[in-house]
Tab-separated table of C-alpha atoms in Angstrom:
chain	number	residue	atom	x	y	z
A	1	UNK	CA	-155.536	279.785	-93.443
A	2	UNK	CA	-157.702	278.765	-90.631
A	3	UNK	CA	-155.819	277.260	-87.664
A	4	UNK	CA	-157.349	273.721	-86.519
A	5	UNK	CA	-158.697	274.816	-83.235
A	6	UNK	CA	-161.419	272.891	-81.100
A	7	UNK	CA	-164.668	274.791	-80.557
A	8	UNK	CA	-163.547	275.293	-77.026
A	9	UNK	CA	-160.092	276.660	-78.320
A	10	UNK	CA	-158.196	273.238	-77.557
A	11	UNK	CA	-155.268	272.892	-79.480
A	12	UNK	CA	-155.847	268.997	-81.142
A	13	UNK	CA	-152.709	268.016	-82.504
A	14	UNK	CA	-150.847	268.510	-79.371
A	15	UNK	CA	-153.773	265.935	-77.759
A	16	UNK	CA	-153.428	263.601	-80.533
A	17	UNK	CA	-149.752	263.454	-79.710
A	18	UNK	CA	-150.614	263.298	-76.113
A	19	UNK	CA	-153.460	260.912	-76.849
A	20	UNK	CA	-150.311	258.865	-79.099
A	21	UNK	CA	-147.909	258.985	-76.269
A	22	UNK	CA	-150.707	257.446	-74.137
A	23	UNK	CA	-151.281	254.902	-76.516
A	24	UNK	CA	-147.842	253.670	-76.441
A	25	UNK	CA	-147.578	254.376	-72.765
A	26	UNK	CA	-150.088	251.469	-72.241
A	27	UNK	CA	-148.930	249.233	-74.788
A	28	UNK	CA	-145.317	249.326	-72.868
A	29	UNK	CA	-147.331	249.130	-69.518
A	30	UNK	CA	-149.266	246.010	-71.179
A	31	UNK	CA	-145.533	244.343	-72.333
A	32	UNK	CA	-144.469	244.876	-69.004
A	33	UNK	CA	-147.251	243.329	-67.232
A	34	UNK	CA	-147.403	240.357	-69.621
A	35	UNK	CA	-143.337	239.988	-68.792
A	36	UNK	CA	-144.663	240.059	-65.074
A	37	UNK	CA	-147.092	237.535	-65.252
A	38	UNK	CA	-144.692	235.779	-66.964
A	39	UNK	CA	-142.118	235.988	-64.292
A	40	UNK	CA	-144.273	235.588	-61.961
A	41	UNK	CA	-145.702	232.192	-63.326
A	42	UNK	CA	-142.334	231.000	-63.834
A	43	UNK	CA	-141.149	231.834	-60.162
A	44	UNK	CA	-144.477	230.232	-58.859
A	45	UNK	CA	-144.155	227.467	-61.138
A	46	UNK	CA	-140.286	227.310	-59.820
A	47	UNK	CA	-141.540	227.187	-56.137
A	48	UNK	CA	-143.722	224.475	-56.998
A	49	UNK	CA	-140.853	222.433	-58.304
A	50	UNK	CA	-138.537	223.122	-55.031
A	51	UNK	CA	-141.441	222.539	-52.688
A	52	UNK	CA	-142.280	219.188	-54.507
A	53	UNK	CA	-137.798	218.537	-54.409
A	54	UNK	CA	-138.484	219.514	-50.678
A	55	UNK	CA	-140.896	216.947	-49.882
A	56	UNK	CA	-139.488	213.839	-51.449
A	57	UNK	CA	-136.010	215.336	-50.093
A	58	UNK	CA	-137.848	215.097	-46.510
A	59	UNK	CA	-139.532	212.108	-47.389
A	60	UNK	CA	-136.484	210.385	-48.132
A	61	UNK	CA	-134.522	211.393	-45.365
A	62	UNK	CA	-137.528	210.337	-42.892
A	63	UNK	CA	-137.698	207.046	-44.654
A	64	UNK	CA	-133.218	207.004	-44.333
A	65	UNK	CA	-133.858	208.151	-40.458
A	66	UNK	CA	-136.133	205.268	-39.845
A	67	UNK	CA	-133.689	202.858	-41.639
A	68	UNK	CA	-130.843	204.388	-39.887
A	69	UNK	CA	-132.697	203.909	-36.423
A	70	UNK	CA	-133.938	200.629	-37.102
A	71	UNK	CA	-129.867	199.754	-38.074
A	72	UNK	CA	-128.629	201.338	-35.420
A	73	UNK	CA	-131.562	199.154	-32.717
A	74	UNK	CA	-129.967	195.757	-34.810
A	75	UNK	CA	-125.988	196.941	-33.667
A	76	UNK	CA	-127.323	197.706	-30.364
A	77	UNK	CA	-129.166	194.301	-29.326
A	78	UNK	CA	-126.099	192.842	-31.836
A	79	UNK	CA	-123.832	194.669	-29.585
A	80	UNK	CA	-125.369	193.972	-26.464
A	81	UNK	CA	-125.142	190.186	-27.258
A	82	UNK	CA	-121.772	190.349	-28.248
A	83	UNK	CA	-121.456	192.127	-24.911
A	84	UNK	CA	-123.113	189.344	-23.049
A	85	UNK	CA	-121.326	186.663	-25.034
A	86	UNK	CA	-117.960	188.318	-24.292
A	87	UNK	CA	-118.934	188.657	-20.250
A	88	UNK	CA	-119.686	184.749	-20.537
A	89	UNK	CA	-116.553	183.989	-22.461
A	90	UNK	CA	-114.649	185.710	-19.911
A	91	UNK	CA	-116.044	183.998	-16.789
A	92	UNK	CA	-115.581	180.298	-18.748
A	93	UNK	CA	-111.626	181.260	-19.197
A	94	UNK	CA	-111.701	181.745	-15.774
A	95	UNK	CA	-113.073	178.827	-14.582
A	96	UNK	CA	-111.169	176.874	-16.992
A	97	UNK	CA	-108.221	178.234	-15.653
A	98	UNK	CA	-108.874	178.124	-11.807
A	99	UNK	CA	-110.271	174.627	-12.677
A	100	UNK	CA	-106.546	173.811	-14.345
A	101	UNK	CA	-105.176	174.875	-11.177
A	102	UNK	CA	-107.584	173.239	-8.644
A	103	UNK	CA	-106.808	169.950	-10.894
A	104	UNK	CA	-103.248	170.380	-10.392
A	105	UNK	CA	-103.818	170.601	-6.197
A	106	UNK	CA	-105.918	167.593	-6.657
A	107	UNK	CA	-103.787	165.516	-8.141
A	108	UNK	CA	-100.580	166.243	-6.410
A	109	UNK	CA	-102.520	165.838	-2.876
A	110	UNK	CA	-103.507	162.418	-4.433
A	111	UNK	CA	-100.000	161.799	-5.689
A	112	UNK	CA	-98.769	162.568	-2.059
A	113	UNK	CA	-100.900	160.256	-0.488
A	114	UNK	CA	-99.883	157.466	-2.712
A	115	UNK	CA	-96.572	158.684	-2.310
A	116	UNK	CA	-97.344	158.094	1.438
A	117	UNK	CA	-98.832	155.292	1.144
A	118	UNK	CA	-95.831	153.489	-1.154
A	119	UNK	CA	-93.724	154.535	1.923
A	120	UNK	CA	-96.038	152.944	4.376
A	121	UNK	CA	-96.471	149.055	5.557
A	122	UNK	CA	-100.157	148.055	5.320
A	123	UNK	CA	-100.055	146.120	8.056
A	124	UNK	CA	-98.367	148.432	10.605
A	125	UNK	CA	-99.040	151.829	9.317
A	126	UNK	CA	-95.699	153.342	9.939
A	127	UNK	CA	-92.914	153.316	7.227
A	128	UNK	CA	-91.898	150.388	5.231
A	129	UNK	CA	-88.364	150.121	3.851
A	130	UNK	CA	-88.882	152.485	1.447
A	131	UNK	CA	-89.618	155.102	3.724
A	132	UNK	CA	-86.975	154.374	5.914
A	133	UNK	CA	-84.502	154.175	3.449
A	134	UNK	CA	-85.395	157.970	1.807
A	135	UNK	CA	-85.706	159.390	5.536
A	136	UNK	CA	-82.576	157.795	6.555
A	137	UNK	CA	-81.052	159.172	2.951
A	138	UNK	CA	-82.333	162.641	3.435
A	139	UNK	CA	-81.725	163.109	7.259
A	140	UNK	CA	-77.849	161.685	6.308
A	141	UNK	CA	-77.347	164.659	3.827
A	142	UNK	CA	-78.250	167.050	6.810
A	143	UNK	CA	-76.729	165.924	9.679
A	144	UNK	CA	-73.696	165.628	7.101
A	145	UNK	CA	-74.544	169.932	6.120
A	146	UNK	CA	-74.973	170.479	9.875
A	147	UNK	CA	-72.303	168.080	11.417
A	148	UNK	CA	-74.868	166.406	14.287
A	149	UNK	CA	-74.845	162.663	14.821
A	150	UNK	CA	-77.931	160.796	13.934
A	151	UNK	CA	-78.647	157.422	14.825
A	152	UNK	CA	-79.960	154.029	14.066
A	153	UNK	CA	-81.833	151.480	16.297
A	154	UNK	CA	-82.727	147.950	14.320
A	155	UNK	CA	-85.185	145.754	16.757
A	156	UNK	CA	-85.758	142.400	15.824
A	157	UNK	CA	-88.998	140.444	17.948
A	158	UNK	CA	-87.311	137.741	19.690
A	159	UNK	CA	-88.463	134.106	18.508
A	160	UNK	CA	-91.152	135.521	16.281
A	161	UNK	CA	-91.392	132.123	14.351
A	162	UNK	CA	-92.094	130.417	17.406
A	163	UNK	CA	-94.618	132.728	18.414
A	164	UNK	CA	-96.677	132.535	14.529
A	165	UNK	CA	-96.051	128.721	14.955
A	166	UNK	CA	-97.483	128.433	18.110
A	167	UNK	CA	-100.335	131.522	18.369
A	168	UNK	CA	-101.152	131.805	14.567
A	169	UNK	CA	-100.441	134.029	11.805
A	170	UNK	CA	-103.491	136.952	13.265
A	171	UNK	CA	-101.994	137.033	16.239
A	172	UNK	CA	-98.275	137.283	14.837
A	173	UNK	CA	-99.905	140.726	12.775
A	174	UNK	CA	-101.809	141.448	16.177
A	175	UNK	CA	-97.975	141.166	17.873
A	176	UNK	CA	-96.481	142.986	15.237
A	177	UNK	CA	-99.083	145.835	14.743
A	178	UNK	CA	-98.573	146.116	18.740
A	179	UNK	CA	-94.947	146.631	18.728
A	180	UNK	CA	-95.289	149.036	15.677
A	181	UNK	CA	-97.772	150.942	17.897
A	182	UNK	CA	-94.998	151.195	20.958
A	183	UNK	CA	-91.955	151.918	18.994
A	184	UNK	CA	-93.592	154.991	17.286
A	185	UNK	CA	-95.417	156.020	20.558
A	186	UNK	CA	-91.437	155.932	22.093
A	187	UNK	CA	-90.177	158.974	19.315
A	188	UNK	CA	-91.034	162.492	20.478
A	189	UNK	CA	-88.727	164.461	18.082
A	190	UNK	CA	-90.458	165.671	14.319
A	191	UNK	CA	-87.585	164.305	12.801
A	192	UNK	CA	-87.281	160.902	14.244
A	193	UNK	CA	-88.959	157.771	12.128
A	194	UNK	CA	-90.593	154.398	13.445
A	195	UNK	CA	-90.762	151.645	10.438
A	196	UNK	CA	-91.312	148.493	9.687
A	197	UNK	CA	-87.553	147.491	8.472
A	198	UNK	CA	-88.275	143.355	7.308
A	199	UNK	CA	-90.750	140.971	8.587
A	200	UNK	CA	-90.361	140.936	11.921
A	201	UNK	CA	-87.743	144.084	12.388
A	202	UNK	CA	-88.195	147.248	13.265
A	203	UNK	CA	-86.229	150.366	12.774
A	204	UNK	CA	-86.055	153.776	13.971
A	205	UNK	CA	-83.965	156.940	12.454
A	206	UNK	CA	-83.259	159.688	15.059
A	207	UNK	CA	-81.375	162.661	13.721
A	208	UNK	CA	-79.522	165.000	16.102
A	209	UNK	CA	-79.263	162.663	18.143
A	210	UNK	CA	-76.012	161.250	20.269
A	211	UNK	CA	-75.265	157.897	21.022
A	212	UNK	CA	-76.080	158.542	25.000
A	213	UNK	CA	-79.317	159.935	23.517
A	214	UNK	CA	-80.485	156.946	21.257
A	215	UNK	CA	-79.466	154.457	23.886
A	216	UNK	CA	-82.615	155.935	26.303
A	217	UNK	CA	-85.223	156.038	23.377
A	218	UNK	CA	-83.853	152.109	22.749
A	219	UNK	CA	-84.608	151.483	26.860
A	220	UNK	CA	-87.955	153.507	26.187
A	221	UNK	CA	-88.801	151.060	23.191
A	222	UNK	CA	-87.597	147.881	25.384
A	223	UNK	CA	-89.613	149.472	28.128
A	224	UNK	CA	-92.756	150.308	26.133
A	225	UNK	CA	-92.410	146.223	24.603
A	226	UNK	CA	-92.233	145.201	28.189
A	227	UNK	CA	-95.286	146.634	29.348
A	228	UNK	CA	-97.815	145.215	26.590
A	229	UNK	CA	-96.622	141.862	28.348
A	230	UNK	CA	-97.574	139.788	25.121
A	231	UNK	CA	-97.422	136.687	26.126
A	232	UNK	CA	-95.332	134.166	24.583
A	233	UNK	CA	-95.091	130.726	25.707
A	234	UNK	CA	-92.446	129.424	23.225
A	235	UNK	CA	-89.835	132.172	23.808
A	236	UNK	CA	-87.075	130.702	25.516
A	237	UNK	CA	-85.766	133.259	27.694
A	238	UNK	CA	-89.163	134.995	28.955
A	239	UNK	CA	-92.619	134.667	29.944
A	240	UNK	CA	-93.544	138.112	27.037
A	241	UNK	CA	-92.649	139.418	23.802
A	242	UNK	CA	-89.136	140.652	24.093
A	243	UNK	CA	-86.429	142.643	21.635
A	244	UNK	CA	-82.915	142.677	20.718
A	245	UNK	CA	-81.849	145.887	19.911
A	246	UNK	CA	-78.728	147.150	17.607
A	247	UNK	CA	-78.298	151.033	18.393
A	248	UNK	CA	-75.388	152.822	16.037
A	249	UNK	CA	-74.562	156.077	16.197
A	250	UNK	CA	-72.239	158.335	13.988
A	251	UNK	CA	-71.555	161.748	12.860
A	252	UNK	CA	-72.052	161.481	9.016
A	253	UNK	CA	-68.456	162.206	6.771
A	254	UNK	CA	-67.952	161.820	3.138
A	255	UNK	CA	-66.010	158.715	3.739
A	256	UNK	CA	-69.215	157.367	5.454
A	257	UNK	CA	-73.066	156.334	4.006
A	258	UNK	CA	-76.128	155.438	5.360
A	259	UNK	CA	-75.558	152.045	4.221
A	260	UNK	CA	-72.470	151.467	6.642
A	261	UNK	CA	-74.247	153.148	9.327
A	262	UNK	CA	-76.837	150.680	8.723
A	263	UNK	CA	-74.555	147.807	8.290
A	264	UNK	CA	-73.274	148.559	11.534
A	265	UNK	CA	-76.527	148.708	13.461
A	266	UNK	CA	-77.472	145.500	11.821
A	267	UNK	CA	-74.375	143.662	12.878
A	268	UNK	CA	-74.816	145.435	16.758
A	269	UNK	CA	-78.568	143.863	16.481
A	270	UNK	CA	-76.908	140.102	15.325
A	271	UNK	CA	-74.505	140.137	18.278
A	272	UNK	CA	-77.286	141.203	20.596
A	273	UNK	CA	-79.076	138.111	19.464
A	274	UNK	CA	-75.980	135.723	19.724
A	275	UNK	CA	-75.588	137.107	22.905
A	276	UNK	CA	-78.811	135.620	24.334
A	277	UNK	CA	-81.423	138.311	23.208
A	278	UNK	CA	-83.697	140.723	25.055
A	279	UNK	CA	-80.598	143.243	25.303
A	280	UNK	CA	-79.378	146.051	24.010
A	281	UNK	CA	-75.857	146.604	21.700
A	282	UNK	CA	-74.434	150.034	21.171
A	283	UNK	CA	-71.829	151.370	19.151
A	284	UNK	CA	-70.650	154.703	18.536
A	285	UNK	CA	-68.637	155.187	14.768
A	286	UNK	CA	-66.246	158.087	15.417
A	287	UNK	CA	-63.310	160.257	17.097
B	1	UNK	CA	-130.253	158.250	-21.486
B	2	UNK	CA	-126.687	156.875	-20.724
B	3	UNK	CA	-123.366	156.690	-21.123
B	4	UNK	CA	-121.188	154.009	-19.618
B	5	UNK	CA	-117.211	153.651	-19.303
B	6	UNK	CA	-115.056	151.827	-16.530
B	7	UNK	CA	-114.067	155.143	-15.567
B	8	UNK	CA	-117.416	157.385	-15.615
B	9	UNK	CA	-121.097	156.636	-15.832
B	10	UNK	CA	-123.756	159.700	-17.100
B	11	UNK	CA	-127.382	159.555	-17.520
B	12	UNK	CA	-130.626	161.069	-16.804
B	13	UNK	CA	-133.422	160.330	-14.700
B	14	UNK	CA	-136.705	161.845	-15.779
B	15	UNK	CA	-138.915	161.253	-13.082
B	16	UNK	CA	-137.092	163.638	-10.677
B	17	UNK	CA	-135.800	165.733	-13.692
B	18	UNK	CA	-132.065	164.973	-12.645
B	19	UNK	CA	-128.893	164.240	-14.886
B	20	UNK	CA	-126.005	162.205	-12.570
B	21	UNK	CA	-122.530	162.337	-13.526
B	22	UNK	CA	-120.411	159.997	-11.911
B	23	UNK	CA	-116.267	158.886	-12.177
B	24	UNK	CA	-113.403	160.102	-14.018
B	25	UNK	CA	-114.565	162.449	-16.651
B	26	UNK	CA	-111.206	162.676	-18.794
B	27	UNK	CA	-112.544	163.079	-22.269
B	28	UNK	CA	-109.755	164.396	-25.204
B	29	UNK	CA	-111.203	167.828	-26.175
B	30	UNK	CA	-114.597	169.302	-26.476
B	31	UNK	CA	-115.671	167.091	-29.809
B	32	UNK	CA	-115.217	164.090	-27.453
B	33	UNK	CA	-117.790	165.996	-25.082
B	34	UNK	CA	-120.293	166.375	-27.659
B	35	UNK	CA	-122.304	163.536	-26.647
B	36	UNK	CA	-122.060	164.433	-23.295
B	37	UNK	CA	-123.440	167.544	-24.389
B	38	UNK	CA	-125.980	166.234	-26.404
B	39	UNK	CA	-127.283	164.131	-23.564
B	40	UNK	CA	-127.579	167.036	-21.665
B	41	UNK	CA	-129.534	169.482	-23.684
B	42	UNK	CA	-132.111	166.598	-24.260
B	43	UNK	CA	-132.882	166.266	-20.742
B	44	UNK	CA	-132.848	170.034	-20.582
B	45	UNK	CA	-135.648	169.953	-23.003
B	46	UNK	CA	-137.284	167.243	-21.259
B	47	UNK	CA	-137.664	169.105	-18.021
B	48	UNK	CA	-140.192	171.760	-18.803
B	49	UNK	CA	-139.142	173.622	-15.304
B	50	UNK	CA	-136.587	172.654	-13.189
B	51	UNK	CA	-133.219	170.381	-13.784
B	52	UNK	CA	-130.980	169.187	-11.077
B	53	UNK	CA	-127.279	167.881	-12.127
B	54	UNK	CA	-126.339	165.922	-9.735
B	55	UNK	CA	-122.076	165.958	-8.650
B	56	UNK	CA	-121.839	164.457	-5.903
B	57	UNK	CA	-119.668	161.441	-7.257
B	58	UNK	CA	-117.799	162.595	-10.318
B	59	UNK	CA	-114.088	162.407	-8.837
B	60	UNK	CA	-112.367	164.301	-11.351
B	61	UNK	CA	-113.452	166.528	-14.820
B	62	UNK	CA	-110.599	167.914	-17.054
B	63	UNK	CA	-110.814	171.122	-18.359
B	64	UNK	CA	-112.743	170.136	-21.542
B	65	UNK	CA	-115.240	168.954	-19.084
B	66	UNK	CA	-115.683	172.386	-17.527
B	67	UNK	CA	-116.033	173.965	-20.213
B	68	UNK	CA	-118.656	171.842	-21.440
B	69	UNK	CA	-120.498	172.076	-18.205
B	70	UNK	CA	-119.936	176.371	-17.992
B	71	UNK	CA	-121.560	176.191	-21.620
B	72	UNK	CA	-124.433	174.253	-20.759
B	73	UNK	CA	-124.886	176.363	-17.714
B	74	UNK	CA	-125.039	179.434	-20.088
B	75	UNK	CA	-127.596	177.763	-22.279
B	76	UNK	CA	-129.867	176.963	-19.473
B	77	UNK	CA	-129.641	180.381	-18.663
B	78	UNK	CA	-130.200	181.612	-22.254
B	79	UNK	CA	-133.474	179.503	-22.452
B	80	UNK	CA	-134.694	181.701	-19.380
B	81	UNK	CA	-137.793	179.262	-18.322
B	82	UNK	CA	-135.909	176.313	-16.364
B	83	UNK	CA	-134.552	176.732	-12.944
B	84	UNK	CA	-131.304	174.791	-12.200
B	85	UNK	CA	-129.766	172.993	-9.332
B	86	UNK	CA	-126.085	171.907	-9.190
B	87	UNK	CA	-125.985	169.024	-6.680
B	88	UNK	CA	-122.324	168.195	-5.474
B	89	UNK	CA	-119.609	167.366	-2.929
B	90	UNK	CA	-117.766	169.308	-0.809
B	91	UNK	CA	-115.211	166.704	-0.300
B	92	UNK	CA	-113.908	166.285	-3.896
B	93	UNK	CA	-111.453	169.763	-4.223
B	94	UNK	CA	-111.936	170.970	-7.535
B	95	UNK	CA	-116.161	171.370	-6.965
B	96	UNK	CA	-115.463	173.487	-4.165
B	97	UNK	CA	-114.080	176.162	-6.677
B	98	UNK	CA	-114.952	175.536	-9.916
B	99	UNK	CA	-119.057	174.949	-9.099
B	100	UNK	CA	-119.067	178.430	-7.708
B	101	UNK	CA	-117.770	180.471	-10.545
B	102	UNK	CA	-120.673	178.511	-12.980
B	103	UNK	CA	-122.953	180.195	-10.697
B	104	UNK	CA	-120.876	183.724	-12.005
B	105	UNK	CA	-122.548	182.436	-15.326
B	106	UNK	CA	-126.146	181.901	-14.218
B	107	UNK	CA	-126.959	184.073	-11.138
B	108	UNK	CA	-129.983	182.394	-10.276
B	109	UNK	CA	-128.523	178.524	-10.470
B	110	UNK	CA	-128.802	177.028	-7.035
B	111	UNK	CA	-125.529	174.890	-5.722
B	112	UNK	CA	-125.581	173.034	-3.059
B	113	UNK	CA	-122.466	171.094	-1.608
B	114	UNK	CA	-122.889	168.362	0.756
């Protein structure tokens, strides 16, 4: 049997099986390369997906970014207002407050000075009867703490009726404004009180002060009455406006008041006047 | 523009561009103050630059009052194109202090206390 040999001696069934193996070779190579392409479209088409997630991701969060800013310039200028509001709120407390207090000095000043005023005669401008009576009242309670004598001297303008009959009712407040004028100018002590006791009596309240003591401030008064040499025709016992004077003296006790003390001066000034006027009466209430 | 009680008088004079207050300003709360207020802020926009509030003879304002007045200031302010002038006395206590701290709320208000 011939052998099936090639003319050049090539042995043909081992090239058909290499020529088979070949074959197959490519046709795996082919599968492969189709399952490439495959992959390889599917991870392009993939990216394509993620890059287009990507950019409306980014897009969105740009477009949130924006928002946010924008939101966050609205807190601020909200913020800053509320800031500015707050500030203003502040200083208005204040001023409502300080103003409260401020009120409160105004009025009370103003209440003092009508205070001062209700204590004050219009006419004179030194103490009425009201003021005399809450000095005397007061300076009582401390003489009676501290145990010092205090002192009363009631004046009383001599024929003052004849005087306003005669001169005129002006120059009866004239007189009496005068007198006012003296008996204050005669009290040197921060504690001692000129007023106007009635119509045409005068009183003075001097704390710490002894009967010896009140007895010169009564000459000073007489004296100081003496030298505005007011001239009054009518008096009957001189030439010029003239005084009787009660002066009283004690050294305040429980058993004692300002009213008796008072009493006292006031029946010193009657006998001064039933006595002939223009004169002094003393008295001093104690051991 | 006025308002008129026996105790306080308040009303505005265009031709100088002034709002007086005069009296005892003792009004019950800030709604009582309204009109006040309302009085005000029309002669605020009546005077296209400046605005004087004139003091000088309002005796007494309660605290109502102030606040009214610190609140106006602040508007004033807040409208940024009118210059103000607080006209008042320096004899009547409470203007001495309380005038001063409206200037805290408007920096650029003039006072002047005569």
């Amino acid at each position: 049997m011939a052998e099936d040999i090639s003319p050049k001696g090539v042995d043909m069934s081992s090239l058909l099986a290499e020529i088979t193996a070949l074959k197959q070779e490519i046709i795996a190579l082919k599968r492969d390369n189709e399952d490439l392409q495959m992959a390889m479209s599917t991870i392009a088409e993939h990216g394509d997906t993620i890059e287009t997630q990507l950019y409306e991701t980014n897009i969105k969060l740009q477009t949130e970014v924006a928002e946010r800013q924008r939101a966050q310039t609205v807190l601020q200028s909200l913020l800053d207002m509320l800031y500015r509001e707050k500030g203003d709120l502040e200083v208005i407390v204040e001023t409502i407050v300080e103003h409260g207090d401020i009120l409160d000095t105004q009025w009370s000043q103003q209440l003092r000075k009508a205070d001062m005023l209700a204590a004050s005669d219009g006419l004179t401008q030194i103490s009425n009867r009201r003021g005399f009576d809450a000095h005397l009242d007061h300076q009582w309670a401390l003489m009676l703490r501290s145990q010092e004598p205090i002192s009363i001297i009631l004046c009383d303008v001599d024929y003052f009726k004849l005087f306003n009959d005669y001169y005129g009712h002006l120059a009866g407040d004239d007189c009496l404004k005068s007198i006012a004028q003296a008996l204050h100018a005669s009290l040197a002590r921060p504690g001692d009180l000129a007023a106007r006791y009635g119509g045409e009596e005068f009183a003075a309240i001097l704390p710490e002060t002894s009967l010896n003591g009140a007895l010169k401030v009564a000459e000073r008064i007489q004296g100081a009455i003496a030298q505005l040499q007011i001239p009054h025709e009518r008096s009957l016992i001189h030439p010029y406006i003239t005084l009787s004077i009660g002066v009283a003296c004690t050294v305040p006790s429980y058993e004692g008041s300002p009213s008796s003390l008072l009493e006292k001066t006031d029946q010193l000034l009657y006998l001064a006047k039933a006595k002939g006027r223009n004169q002094i009466r003393h008295h001093f209430d104690g051991e | 523009m006025e308002i008129k009680t026996e105790d306080y008088r308040i009303w505005y004079e265009p031709d100088i561009s002034t709002i007086f207050l005069q009296g005892f300003l003792r009004l019950d709360g800030m709604e009582a103050y309204k009109p006040v207020m309302d009085l005000a802020i029309n002669a605020l926009e009546r005077s296209p630059l400046h605005l004087t509030l004139n003091l000088r003879e309002l005796e007494f304002l309660n605290s109502s009052g102030i606040s009214m007045l610190s609140m106006f200031v602040v508007k004033v302010r807040q409208k940024g194109d009118v210059e103000m002038t607080l006209e008042g006395s320096d004899k009547i206590l409470w203007q001495t202090k309380s005038l001063k701290n409206l200037q805290r709320l408007m920096p650029s208000l003039t006072l002047i206390l005569s």
